[in-house]
CSV table of C-alpha atoms in Angstrom, one decimal:
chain,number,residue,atom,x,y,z
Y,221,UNK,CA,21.6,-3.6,5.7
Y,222,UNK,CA,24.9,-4.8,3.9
Y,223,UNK,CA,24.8,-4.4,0.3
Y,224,UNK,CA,28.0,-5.4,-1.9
Y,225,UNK,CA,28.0,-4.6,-4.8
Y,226,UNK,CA,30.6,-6.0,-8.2
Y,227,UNK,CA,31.7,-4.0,-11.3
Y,228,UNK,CA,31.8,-5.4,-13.8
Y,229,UNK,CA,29.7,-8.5,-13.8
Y,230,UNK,CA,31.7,-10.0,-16.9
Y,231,UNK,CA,35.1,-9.5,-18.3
Y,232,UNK,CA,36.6,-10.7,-20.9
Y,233,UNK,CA,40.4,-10.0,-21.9
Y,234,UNK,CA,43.3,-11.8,-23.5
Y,235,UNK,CA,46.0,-13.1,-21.6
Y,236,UNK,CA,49.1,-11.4,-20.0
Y,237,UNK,CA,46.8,-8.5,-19.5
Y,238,UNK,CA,46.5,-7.1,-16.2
Y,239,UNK,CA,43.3,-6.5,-14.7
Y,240,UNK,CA,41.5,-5.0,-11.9
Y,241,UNK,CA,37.6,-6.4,-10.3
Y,242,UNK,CA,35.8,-3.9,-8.7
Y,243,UNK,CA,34.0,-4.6,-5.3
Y,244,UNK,CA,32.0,-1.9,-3.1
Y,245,UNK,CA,29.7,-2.0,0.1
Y,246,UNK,CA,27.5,0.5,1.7
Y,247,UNK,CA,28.1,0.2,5.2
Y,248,UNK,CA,32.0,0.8,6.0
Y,249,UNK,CA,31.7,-0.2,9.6
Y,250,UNK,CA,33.3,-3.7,8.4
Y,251,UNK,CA,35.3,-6.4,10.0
Y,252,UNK,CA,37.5,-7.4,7.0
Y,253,UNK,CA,36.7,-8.4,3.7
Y,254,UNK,CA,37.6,-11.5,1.8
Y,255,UNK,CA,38.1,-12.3,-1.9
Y,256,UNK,CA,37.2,-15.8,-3.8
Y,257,UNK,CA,37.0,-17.7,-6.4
Y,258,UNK,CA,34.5,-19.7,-7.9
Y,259,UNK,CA,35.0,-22.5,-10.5
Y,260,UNK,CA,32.2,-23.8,-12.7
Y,261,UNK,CA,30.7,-26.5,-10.4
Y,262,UNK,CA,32.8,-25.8,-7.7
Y,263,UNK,CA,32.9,-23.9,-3.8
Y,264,UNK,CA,34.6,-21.3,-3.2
Y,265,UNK,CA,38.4,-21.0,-3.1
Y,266,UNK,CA,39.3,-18.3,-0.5
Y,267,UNK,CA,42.4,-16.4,-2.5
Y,268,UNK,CA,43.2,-13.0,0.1
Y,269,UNK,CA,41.6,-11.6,3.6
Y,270,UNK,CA,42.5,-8.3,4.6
Y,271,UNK,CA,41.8,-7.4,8.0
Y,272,UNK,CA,39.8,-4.3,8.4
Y,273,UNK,CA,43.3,-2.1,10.0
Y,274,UNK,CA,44.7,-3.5,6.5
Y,275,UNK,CA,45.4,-1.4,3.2
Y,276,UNK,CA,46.1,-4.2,1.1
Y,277,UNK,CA,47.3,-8.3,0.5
Y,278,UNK,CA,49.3,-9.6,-1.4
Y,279,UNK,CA,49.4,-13.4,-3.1
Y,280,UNK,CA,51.7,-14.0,-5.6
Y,281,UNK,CA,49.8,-12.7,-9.3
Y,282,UNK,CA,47.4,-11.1,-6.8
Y,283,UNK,CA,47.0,-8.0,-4.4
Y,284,UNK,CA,44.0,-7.0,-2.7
Y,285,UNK,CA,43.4,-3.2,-1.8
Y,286,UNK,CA,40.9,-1.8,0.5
Y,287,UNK,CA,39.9,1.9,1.3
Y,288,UNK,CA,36.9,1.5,3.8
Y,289,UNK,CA,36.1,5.3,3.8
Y,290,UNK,CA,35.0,5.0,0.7
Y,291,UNK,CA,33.3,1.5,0.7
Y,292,UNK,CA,35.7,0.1,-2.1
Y,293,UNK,CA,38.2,-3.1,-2.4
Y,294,UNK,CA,39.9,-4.0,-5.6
Y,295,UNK,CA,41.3,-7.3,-6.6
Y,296,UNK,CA,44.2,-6.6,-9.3
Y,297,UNK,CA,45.6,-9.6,-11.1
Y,298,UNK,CA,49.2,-9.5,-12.6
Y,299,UNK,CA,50.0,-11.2,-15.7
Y,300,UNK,CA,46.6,-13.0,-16.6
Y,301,UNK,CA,46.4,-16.6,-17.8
Y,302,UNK,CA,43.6,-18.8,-18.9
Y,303,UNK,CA,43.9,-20.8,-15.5
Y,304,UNK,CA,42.6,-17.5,-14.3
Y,305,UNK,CA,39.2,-17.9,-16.0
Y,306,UNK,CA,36.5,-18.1,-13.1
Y,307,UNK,CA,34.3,-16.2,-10.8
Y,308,UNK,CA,35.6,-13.9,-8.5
Y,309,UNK,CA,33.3,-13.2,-5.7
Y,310,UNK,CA,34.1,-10.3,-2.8
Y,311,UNK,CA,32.5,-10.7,0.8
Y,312,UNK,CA,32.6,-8.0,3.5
Y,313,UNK,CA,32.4,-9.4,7.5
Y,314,UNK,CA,30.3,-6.9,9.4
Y,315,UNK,CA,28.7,-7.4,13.0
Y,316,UNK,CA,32.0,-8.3,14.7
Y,317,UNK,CA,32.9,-10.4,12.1
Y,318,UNK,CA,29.4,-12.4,12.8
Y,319,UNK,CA,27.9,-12.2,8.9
Y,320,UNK,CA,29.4,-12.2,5.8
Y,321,UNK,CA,27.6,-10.5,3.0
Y,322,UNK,CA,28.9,-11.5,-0.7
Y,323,UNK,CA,28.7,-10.0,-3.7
Y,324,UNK,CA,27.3,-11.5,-6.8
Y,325,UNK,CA,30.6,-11.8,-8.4
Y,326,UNK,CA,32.8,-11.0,-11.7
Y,327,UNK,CA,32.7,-14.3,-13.8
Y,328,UNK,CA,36.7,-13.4,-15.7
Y,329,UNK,CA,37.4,-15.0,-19.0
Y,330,UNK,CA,41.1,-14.9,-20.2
Y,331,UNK,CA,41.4,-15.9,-23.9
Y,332,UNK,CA,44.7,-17.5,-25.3
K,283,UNK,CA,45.5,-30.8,5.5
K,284,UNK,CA,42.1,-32.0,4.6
K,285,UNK,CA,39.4,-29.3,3.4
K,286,UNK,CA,35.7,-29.3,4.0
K,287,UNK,CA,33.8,-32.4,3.1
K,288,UNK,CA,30.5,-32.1,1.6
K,289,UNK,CA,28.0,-35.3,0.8
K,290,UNK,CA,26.5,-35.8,-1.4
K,291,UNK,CA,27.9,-33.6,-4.1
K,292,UNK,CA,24.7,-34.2,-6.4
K,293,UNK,CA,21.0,-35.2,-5.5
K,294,UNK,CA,18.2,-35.0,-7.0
K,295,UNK,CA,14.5,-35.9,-5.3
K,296,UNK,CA,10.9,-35.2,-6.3
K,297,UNK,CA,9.1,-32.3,-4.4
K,298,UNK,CA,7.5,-33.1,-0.8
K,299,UNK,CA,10.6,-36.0,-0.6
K,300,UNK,CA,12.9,-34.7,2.4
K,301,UNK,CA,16.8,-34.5,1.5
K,302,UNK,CA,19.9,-34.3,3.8
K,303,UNK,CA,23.0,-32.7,3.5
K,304,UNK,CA,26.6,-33.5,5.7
K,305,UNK,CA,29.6,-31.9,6.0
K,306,UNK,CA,32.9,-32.5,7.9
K,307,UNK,CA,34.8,-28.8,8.8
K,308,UNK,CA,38.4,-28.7,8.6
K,309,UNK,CA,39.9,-29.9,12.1
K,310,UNK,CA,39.9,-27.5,15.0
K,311,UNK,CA,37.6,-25.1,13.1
K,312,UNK,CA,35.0,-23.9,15.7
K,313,UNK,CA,33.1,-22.0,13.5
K,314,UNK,CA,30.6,-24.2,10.9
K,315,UNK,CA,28.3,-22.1,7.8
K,316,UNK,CA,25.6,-23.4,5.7
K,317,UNK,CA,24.9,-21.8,2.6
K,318,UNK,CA,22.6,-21.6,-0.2
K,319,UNK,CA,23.6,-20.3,-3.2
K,320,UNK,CA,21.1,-19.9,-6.5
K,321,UNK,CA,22.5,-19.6,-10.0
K,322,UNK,CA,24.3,-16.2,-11.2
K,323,UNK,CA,23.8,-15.1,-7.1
K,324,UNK,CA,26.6,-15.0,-4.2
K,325,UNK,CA,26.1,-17.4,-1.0
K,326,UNK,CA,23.5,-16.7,1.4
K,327,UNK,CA,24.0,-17.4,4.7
K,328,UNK,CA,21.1,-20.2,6.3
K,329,UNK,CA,23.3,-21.1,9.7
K,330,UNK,CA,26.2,-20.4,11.4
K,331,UNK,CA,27.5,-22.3,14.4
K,332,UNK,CA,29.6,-21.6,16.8
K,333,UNK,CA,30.9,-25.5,18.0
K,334,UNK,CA,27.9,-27.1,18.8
K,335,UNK,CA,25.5,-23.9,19.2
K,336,UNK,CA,24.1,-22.1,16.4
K,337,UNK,CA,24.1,-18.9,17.5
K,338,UNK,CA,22.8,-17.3,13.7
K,339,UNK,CA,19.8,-18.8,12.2
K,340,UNK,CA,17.7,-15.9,11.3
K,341,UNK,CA,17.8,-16.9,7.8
K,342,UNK,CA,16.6,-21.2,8.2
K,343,UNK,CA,13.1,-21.4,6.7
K,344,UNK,CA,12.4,-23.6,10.3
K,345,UNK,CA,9.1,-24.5,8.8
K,346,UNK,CA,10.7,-27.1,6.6
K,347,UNK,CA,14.6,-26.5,7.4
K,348,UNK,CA,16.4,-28.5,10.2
K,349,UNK,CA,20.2,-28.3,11.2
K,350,UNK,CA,22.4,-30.3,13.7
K,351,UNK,CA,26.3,-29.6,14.8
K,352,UNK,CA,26.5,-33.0,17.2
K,353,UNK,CA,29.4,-32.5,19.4
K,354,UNK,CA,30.5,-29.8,17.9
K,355,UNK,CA,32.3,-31.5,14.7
K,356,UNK,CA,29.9,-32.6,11.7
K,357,UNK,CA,27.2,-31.3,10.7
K,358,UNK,CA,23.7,-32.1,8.8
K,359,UNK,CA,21.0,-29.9,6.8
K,360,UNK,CA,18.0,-31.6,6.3
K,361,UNK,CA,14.9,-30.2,4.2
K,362,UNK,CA,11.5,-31.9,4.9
K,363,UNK,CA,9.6,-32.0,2.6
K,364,UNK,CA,11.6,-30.0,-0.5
K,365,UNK,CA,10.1,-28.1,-2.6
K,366,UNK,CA,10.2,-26.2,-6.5
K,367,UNK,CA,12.2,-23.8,-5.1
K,368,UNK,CA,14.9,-25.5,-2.7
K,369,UNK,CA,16.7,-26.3,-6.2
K,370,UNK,CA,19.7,-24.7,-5.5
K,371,UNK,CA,23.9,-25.6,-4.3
K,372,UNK,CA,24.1,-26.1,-0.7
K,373,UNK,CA,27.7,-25.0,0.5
K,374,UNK,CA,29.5,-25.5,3.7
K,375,UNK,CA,32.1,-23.5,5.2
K,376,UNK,CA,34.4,-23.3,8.4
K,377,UNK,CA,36.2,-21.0,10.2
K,378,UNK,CA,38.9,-21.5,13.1
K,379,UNK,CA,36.6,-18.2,15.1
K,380,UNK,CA,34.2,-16.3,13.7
K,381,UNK,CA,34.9,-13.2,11.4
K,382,UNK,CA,38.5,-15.5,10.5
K,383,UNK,CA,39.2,-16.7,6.9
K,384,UNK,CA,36.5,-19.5,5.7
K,385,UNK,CA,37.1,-22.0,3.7
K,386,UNK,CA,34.3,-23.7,1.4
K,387,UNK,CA,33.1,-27.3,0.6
K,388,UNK,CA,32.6,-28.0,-2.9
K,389,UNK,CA,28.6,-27.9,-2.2
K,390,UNK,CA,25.8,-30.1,-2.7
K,391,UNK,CA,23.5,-29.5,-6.2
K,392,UNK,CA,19.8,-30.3,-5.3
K,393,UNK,CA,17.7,-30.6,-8.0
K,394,UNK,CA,14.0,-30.7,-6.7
K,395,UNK,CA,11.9,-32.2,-9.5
């Protein structure tokens, strides 16, 4: 069974400061791996998918890594802001690409 | 380009009441999740269709759990009857194929008093 795990489960850190969420899984037979984010209240805003063949994704502040060998994806963010503040949630496709198995999430705080 | 549409976004019933849940995937999207997700916890997966079949739904409670993808487009949930423990967002998702980027509804909050 998929198990995904997120380090750390808060963070707190003031802005400008870059920053890197953790994200592992036991099983590295995955399909690709998604990262969101969660508002207060809110769905889930997809921000990067990286294809299992990937190494990384980039979106504008924020670049995605993943090293399946090692069951481990990291979500770096360039230049926090408060707009930033949020939960960031990874999810790894296994099966084909049939289930997606989330993680419990990082809930970021960037102070002014 | 519209997103997923969820309705309601709030409800709240007394236990034993039955509830339903909608929700319009983004156009041309084949692929069509329902998710539960508690407080502090990532989604769980409760359905996932592939246009009008649901070809995943090892994780639907059938005993008091229902789901319908009609012509392969919108989609219902329906608890009958809700209990304590049911409390909980409801979230919706689609995909153009499975294992392809999803995109999320803003949920439905039940409250089961």
């Amino acid at each position: 069974k998929q198990e995904v795990t997120q380090i750390p489960a808060a963070l707190s850190v003031p802005e400008g400061e870059n920053l890197v969420l953790n994200c592992s899984f036991t099983d590295s037979a995955i399909y690709n791996l998604q990262w969101f984010r969660q508002d207060p209240g809110k769905g889930l805003t997809s921000l990067l998918l990286i294809q299992s063949s990937q190494r990384e994704q980039t979106s504008g502040r924020l670049n995605a890594s993943l090293d399946k060998s090692s069951g481990r994806s990291t979500l770096y963010i360039a230049a926090s802001q408060p707009g930033d503040s949020a939960t960031y949630l990874c999810a790894v496709f296994t099966g084909g690409g049939n289930k997606l198995t989330f993680g419990t999430g990082t809930q970021l705080k960037v102070e002014l | 380009e519209a997103g997923v549409v969820q309705s309601p976004r709030y409800k709240i019933i007394e236990k034993k009441q039955p509830v339903a849940f909608w929700c319009n995937p983004i156009s041309g999207h084949n692929t069509l999740y329902w998710y539960l997700q508690n407080l502090g916890q990532g989604p769980e997966l409760l359905i996932r269709y592939e246009n009008e079949e649901a070809v995943d739904d090892s994780q639907l409670p059938k005993d008091r759990f229902s789901a319908e993808r009609l012509k392969g487009v919108d989609s219902t949930l329906k608890i009958q009857p809700a209990e304590l423990g049911d409390s909980a967002v409801y979230l919706c998702a689609s995909s153009p194929g499975q294992g392809d980027e999803q995109f999320f509804g803003p949920g439905t909050r039940l409250t089961v008093l």
